[in-house]
PDB file of N, CA, C and O in Angstrom:
ATOM      1  N   UNK A   1      97.284 102.630  55.247  1.00  0.00           N
ATOM      2  CA  UNK A   1      96.463 103.811  55.420  1.00  0.00           C
ATOM      3  C   UNK A   1      96.804 104.879  54.389  1.00  0.00           C
ATOM      4  O   UNK A   1      95.934 105.636  53.996  1.00  0.00           O
ATOM      5  N   UNK A   2      98.042 104.944  53.947  1.00  0.00           N
ATOM      6  CA  UNK A   2      98.408 105.969  52.963  1.00  0.00           C
ATOM      7  C   UNK A   2      97.645 105.778  51.660  1.00  0.00           C
ATOM      8  O   UNK A   2      97.151 106.748  51.071  1.00  0.00           O
ATOM      9  N   UNK A   3      97.533 104.549  51.193  1.00  0.00           N
ATOM     10  CA  UNK A   3      96.801 104.322  49.954  1.00  0.00           C
ATOM     11  C   UNK A   3      95.317 104.612  50.126  1.00  0.00           C
ATOM     12  O   UNK A   3      94.652 105.096  49.210  1.00  0.00           O
ATOM     13  N   UNK A   4      94.796 104.338  51.319  1.00  0.00           N
ATOM     14  CA  UNK A   4      93.395 104.659  51.599  1.00  0.00           C
ATOM     15  C   UNK A   4      93.186 106.170  51.605  1.00  0.00           C
ATOM     16  O   UNK A   4      92.202 106.677  51.080  1.00  0.00           O
ATOM     17  N   UNK A   5      94.136 106.893  52.145  1.00  0.00           N
ATOM     18  CA  UNK A   5      94.064 108.358  52.146  1.00  0.00           C
ATOM     19  C   UNK A   5      94.028 108.878  50.718  1.00  0.00           C
ATOM     20  O   UNK A   5      93.250 109.760  50.379  1.00  0.00           O
ATOM     21  N   UNK A   6      94.870 108.312  49.854  1.00  0.00           N
ATOM     22  CA  UNK A   6      94.881 108.727  48.452  1.00  0.00           C
ATOM     23  C   UNK A   6      93.537 108.474  47.792  1.00  0.00           C
ATOM     24  O   UNK A   6      93.063 109.292  47.007  1.00  0.00           O
ATOM     25  N   UNK A   7      92.932 107.345  48.078  1.00  0.00           N
ATOM     26  CA  UNK A   7      91.610 107.036  47.542  1.00  0.00           C
ATOM     27  C   UNK A   7      90.601 108.103  47.966  1.00  0.00           C
ATOM     28  O   UNK A   7      89.837 108.599  47.150  1.00  0.00           O
ATOM     29  N   UNK A   8      90.617 108.461  49.232  1.00  0.00           N
ATOM     30  CA  UNK A   8      89.665 109.461  49.723  1.00  0.00           C
ATOM     31  C   UNK A   8      89.884 110.826  49.081  1.00  0.00           C
ATOM     32  O   UNK A   8      88.932 111.512  48.735  1.00  0.00           O
ATOM     33  N   UNK A   9      91.126 111.212  48.927  1.00  0.00           N
ATOM     34  CA  UNK A   9      91.435 112.534  48.379  1.00  0.00           C
ATOM     35  C   UNK A   9      91.085 112.625  46.903  1.00  0.00           C
ATOM     36  O   UNK A   9      90.505 113.613  46.460  1.00  0.00           O
ATOM     37  N   UNK A  10      91.396 111.600  46.148  1.00  0.00           N
ATOM     38  CA  UNK A  10      91.257 111.677  44.700  1.00  0.00           C
ATOM     39  C   UNK A  10      89.926 111.167  44.162  1.00  0.00           C
ATOM     40  O   UNK A  10      89.565 111.465  43.037  1.00  0.00           O
ATOM     41  N   UNK A  11      89.203 110.410  44.960  1.00  0.00           N
ATOM     42  CA  UNK A  11      87.949 109.840  44.468  1.00  0.00           C
ATOM     43  C   UNK A  11      86.825 110.049  45.483  1.00  0.00           C
ATOM     44  O   UNK A  11      85.971 109.190  45.652  1.00  0.00           O
ATOM     45  N   UNK A  12      86.822 111.184  46.138  1.00  0.00           N
ATOM     46  CA  UNK A  12      85.888 111.398  47.244  1.00  0.00           C
ATOM     47  C   UNK A  12      84.416 111.278  46.835  1.00  0.00           C
ATOM     48  O   UNK A  12      83.579 110.922  47.645  1.00  0.00           O
ATOM     49  N   UNK A  13      84.091 111.528  45.585  1.00  0.00           N
ATOM     50  CA  UNK A  13      82.690 111.445  45.163  1.00  0.00           C
ATOM     51  C   UNK A  13      82.235 110.013  44.898  1.00  0.00           C
ATOM     52  O   UNK A  13      81.057 109.751  44.757  1.00  0.00           O
ATOM     53  N   UNK A  14      83.179 109.089  44.809  1.00  0.00           N
ATOM     54  CA  UNK A  14      82.854 107.707  44.497  1.00  0.00           C
ATOM     55  C   UNK A  14      83.118 106.768  45.678  1.00  0.00           C
ATOM     56  O   UNK A  14      83.101 105.565  45.509  1.00  0.00           O
ATOM     57  N   UNK A  15      83.376 107.312  46.842  1.00  0.00           N
ATOM     58  CA  UNK A  15      83.755 106.503  48.000  1.00  0.00           C
ATOM     59  C   UNK A  15      82.538 105.819  48.605  1.00  0.00           C
ATOM     60  O   UNK A  15      81.484 106.434  48.775  1.00  0.00           O
ATOM     61  N   UNK A  16      82.693 104.553  48.919  1.00  0.00           N
ATOM     62  CA  UNK A  16      81.669 103.787  49.622  1.00  0.00           C
ATOM     63  C   UNK A  16      81.886 104.015  51.121  1.00  0.00           C
ATOM     64  O   UNK A  16      82.886 103.565  51.687  1.00  0.00           O
ATOM     65  N   UNK A  17      80.979 104.735  51.760  1.00  0.00           N
ATOM     66  CA  UNK A  17      81.185 105.121  53.151  1.00  0.00           C
ATOM     67  C   UNK A  17      81.145 103.952  54.121  1.00  0.00           C
ATOM     68  O   UNK A  17      81.735 104.017  55.188  1.00  0.00           O
ATOM     69  N   UNK A  18      80.518 102.849  53.745  1.00  0.00           N
ATOM     70  CA  UNK A  18      80.592 101.667  54.600  1.00  0.00           C
ATOM     71  C   UNK A  18      82.009 101.109  54.571  1.00  0.00           C
ATOM     72  O   UNK A  18      82.513 100.599  55.581  1.00  0.00           O
ATOM     73  N   UNK A  19      82.680 101.241  53.435  1.00  0.00           N
ATOM     74  CA  UNK A  19      84.084 100.832  53.335  1.00  0.00           C
ATOM     75  C   UNK A  19      84.955 101.739  54.200  1.00  0.00           C
ATOM     76  O   UNK A  19      85.864 101.271  54.887  1.00  0.00           O
ATOM     77  N   UNK A  20      84.682 103.030  54.190  1.00  0.00           N
ATOM     78  CA  UNK A  20      85.421 103.980  55.026  1.00  0.00           C
ATOM     79  C   UNK A  20      85.280 103.592  56.491  1.00  0.00           C
ATOM     80  O   UNK A  20      86.272 103.525  57.229  1.00  0.00           O
ATOM     81  N   UNK A  21      84.083 103.305  56.912  1.00  0.00           N
ATOM     82  CA  UNK A  21      83.836 102.918  58.298  1.00  0.00           C
ATOM     83  C   UNK A  21      84.616 101.659  58.647  1.00  0.00           C
ATOM     84  O   UNK A  21      85.252 101.582  59.701  1.00  0.00           O
ATOM     85  N   UNK A  22      84.596 100.689  57.760  1.00  0.00           N
ATOM     86  CA  UNK A  22      85.312  99.430  57.996  1.00  0.00           C
ATOM     87  C   UNK A  22      86.818  99.665  58.114  1.00  0.00           C
ATOM     88  O   UNK A  22      87.469  99.158  59.029  1.00  0.00           O
ATOM     89  N   UNK A  23      87.389 100.442  57.194  1.00  0.00           N
ATOM     90  CA  UNK A  23      88.828 100.707  57.216  1.00  0.00           C
ATOM     91  C   UNK A  23      89.212 101.439  58.498  1.00  0.00           C
ATOM     92  O   UNK A  23      90.228 101.120  59.125  1.00  0.00           O
ATOM     93  N   UNK A  24      88.407 102.399  58.908  1.00  0.00           N
ATOM     94  CA  UNK A  24      88.713 103.134  60.138  1.00  0.00           C
ATOM     95  C   UNK A  24      88.672 102.222  61.354  1.00  0.00           C
ATOM     96  O   UNK A  24      89.521 102.312  62.240  1.00  0.00           O
ATOM     97  N   UNK A  25      87.713 101.332  61.402  1.00  0.00           N
ATOM     98  CA  UNK A  25      87.618 100.403  62.527  1.00  0.00           C
ATOM     99  C   UNK A  25      88.787  99.425  62.540  1.00  0.00           C
ATOM    100  O   UNK A  25      89.318  99.113  63.601  1.00  0.00           O
ATOM    101  N   UNK A  26      89.193  98.953  61.375  1.00  0.00           N
ATOM    102  CA  UNK A  26      90.276  97.977  61.292  1.00  0.00           C
ATOM    103  C   UNK A  26      91.653  98.599  61.513  1.00  0.00           C
ATOM    104  O   UNK A  26      92.605  97.892  61.819  1.00  0.00           O
ATOM    105  N   UNK A  27      91.772  99.905  61.336  1.00  0.00           N
ATOM    106  CA  UNK A  27      93.063 100.580  61.440  1.00  0.00           C
ATOM    107  C   UNK A  27      93.069 101.613  62.556  1.00  0.00           C
ATOM    108  O   UNK A  27      93.787 102.604  62.495  1.00  0.00           O
ATOM    109  N   UNK A  28      92.301 101.365  63.575  1.00  0.00           N
ATOM    110  CA  UNK A  28      92.197 102.315  64.683  1.00  0.00           C
ATOM    111  C   UNK A  28      93.540 102.554  65.352  1.00  0.00           C
ATOM    112  O   UNK A  28      93.854 103.674  65.758  1.00  0.00           O
ATOM    113  N   UNK A  29      94.377 101.539  65.448  1.00  0.00           N
ATOM    114  CA  UNK A  29      95.701 101.705  66.057  1.00  0.00           C
ATOM    115  C   UNK A  29      96.539 102.711  65.273  1.00  0.00           C
ATOM    116  O   UNK A  29      97.259 103.523  65.874  1.00  0.00           O
ATOM    117  N   UNK A  30      96.443 102.670  63.946  1.00  0.00           N
ATOM    118  CA  UNK A  30      97.174 103.635  63.119  1.00  0.00           C
ATOM    119  C   UNK A  30      96.703 105.058  63.400  1.00  0.00           C
ATOM    120  O   UNK A  30      97.506 105.982  63.513  1.00  0.00           O
ATOM    121  N   UNK A  31      95.403 105.233  63.513  1.00  0.00           N
ATOM    122  CA  UNK A  31      94.856 106.564  63.785  1.00  0.00           C
ATOM    123  C   UNK A  31      95.266 107.060  65.170  1.00  0.00           C
ATOM    124  O   UNK A  31      95.593 108.241  65.334  1.00  0.00           O
ATOM    125  N   UNK A  32      95.259 106.168  66.139  1.00  0.00           N
ATOM    126  CA  UNK A  32      95.685 106.563  67.492  1.00  0.00           C
ATOM    127  C   UNK A  32      97.161 106.939  67.513  1.00  0.00           C
ATOM    128  O   UNK A  32      97.550 107.909  68.167  1.00  0.00           O
ATOM    129  N   UNK A  33      97.980 106.196  66.798  1.00  0.00           N
ATOM    130  CA  UNK A  33      99.414 106.517  66.717  1.00  0.00           C
ATOM    131  C   UNK A  33      99.608 107.872  66.050  1.00  0.00           C
ATOM    132  O   UNK A  33     100.461 108.669  66.478  1.00  0.00           O
ATOM    133  N   UNK A  34      98.857 108.144  65.004  1.00  0.00           N
ATOM    134  CA  UNK A  34      98.947 109.436  64.325  1.00  0.00           C
ATOM    135  C   UNK A  34      98.567 110.568  65.273  1.00  0.00           C
ATOM    136  O   UNK A  34      99.268 111.581  65.361  1.00  0.00           O
ATOM    137  N   UNK A  35      97.476 110.389  66.006  1.00  0.00           N
ATOM    138  CA  UNK A  35      97.025 111.414  66.951  1.00  0.00           C
ATOM    139  C   UNK A  35      98.062 111.645  68.032  1.00  0.00           C
ATOM    140  O   UNK A  35      98.350 112.795  68.391  1.00  0.00           O
ATOM    141  N   UNK A  36      98.668 110.585  68.523  1.00  0.00           N
ATOM    142  CA  UNK A  36      99.706 110.711  69.550  1.00  0.00           C
ATOM    143  C   UNK A  36     100.909 111.472  69.009  1.00  0.00           C
ATOM    144  O   UNK A  36     101.494 112.306  69.717  1.00  0.00           O
ATOM    145  N   UNK A  37     101.286 111.217  67.768  1.00  0.00           N
ATOM    146  CA  UNK A  37     102.406 111.922  67.159  1.00  0.00           C
ATOM    147  C   UNK A  37     102.093 113.403  67.009  1.00  0.00           C
ATOM    148  O   UNK A  37     102.962 114.255  67.276  1.00  0.00           O
ATOM    149  N   UNK A  38     100.880 113.732  66.633  1.00  0.00           N
ATOM    150  CA  UNK A  38     100.476 115.138  66.502  1.00  0.00           C
ATOM    151  C   UNK A  38     100.509 115.824  67.863  1.00  0.00           C
ATOM    152  O   UNK A  38     101.016 116.939  67.991  1.00  0.00           O
ATOM    153  N   UNK A  39     100.007 115.154  68.882  1.00  0.00           N
ATOM    154  CA  UNK A  39      99.988 115.739  70.226  1.00  0.00           C
ATOM    155  C   UNK A  39     101.412 116.008  70.701  1.00  0.00           C
ATOM    156  O   UNK A  39     101.677 117.045  71.309  1.00  0.00           O
ATOM    157  N   UNK A  40     102.358 115.099  70.401  1.00  0.00           N
ATOM    158  CA  UNK A  40     103.746 115.324  70.813  1.00  0.00           C
ATOM    159  C   UNK A  40     104.342 116.540  70.126  1.00  0.00           C
ATOM    160  O   UNK A  40     105.204 117.204  70.694  1.00  0.00           O
ATOM    161  N   UNK A  41     103.882 116.841  68.922  1.00  0.00           N
ATOM    162  CA  UNK A  41     104.411 117.984  68.189  1.00  0.00           C
ATOM    163  C   UNK A  41     103.822 119.311  68.657  1.00  0.00           C
ATOM    164  O   UNK A  41     104.430 120.364  68.459  1.00  0.00           O
ATOM    165  N   UNK A  42     102.649 119.262  69.233  1.00  0.00           N
ATOM    166  CA  UNK A  42     101.957 120.496  69.623  1.00  0.00           C
ATOM    167  C   UNK A  42     102.396 120.987  70.949  1.00  0.00           C
ATOM    168  O   UNK A  42     102.895 120.719  71.803  1.00  0.00           O
TER     169      UNK A  42
END
């Protein structure tokens, strides 16, 4: 996910949004873990 984040930040005008959707669906567990970590900090 870190490399995907870098792609989004540095090449946002050239991003294929169907690819974004696919990556988000395939890495949903990573996103949920991130959200849980943020909630624990708040």
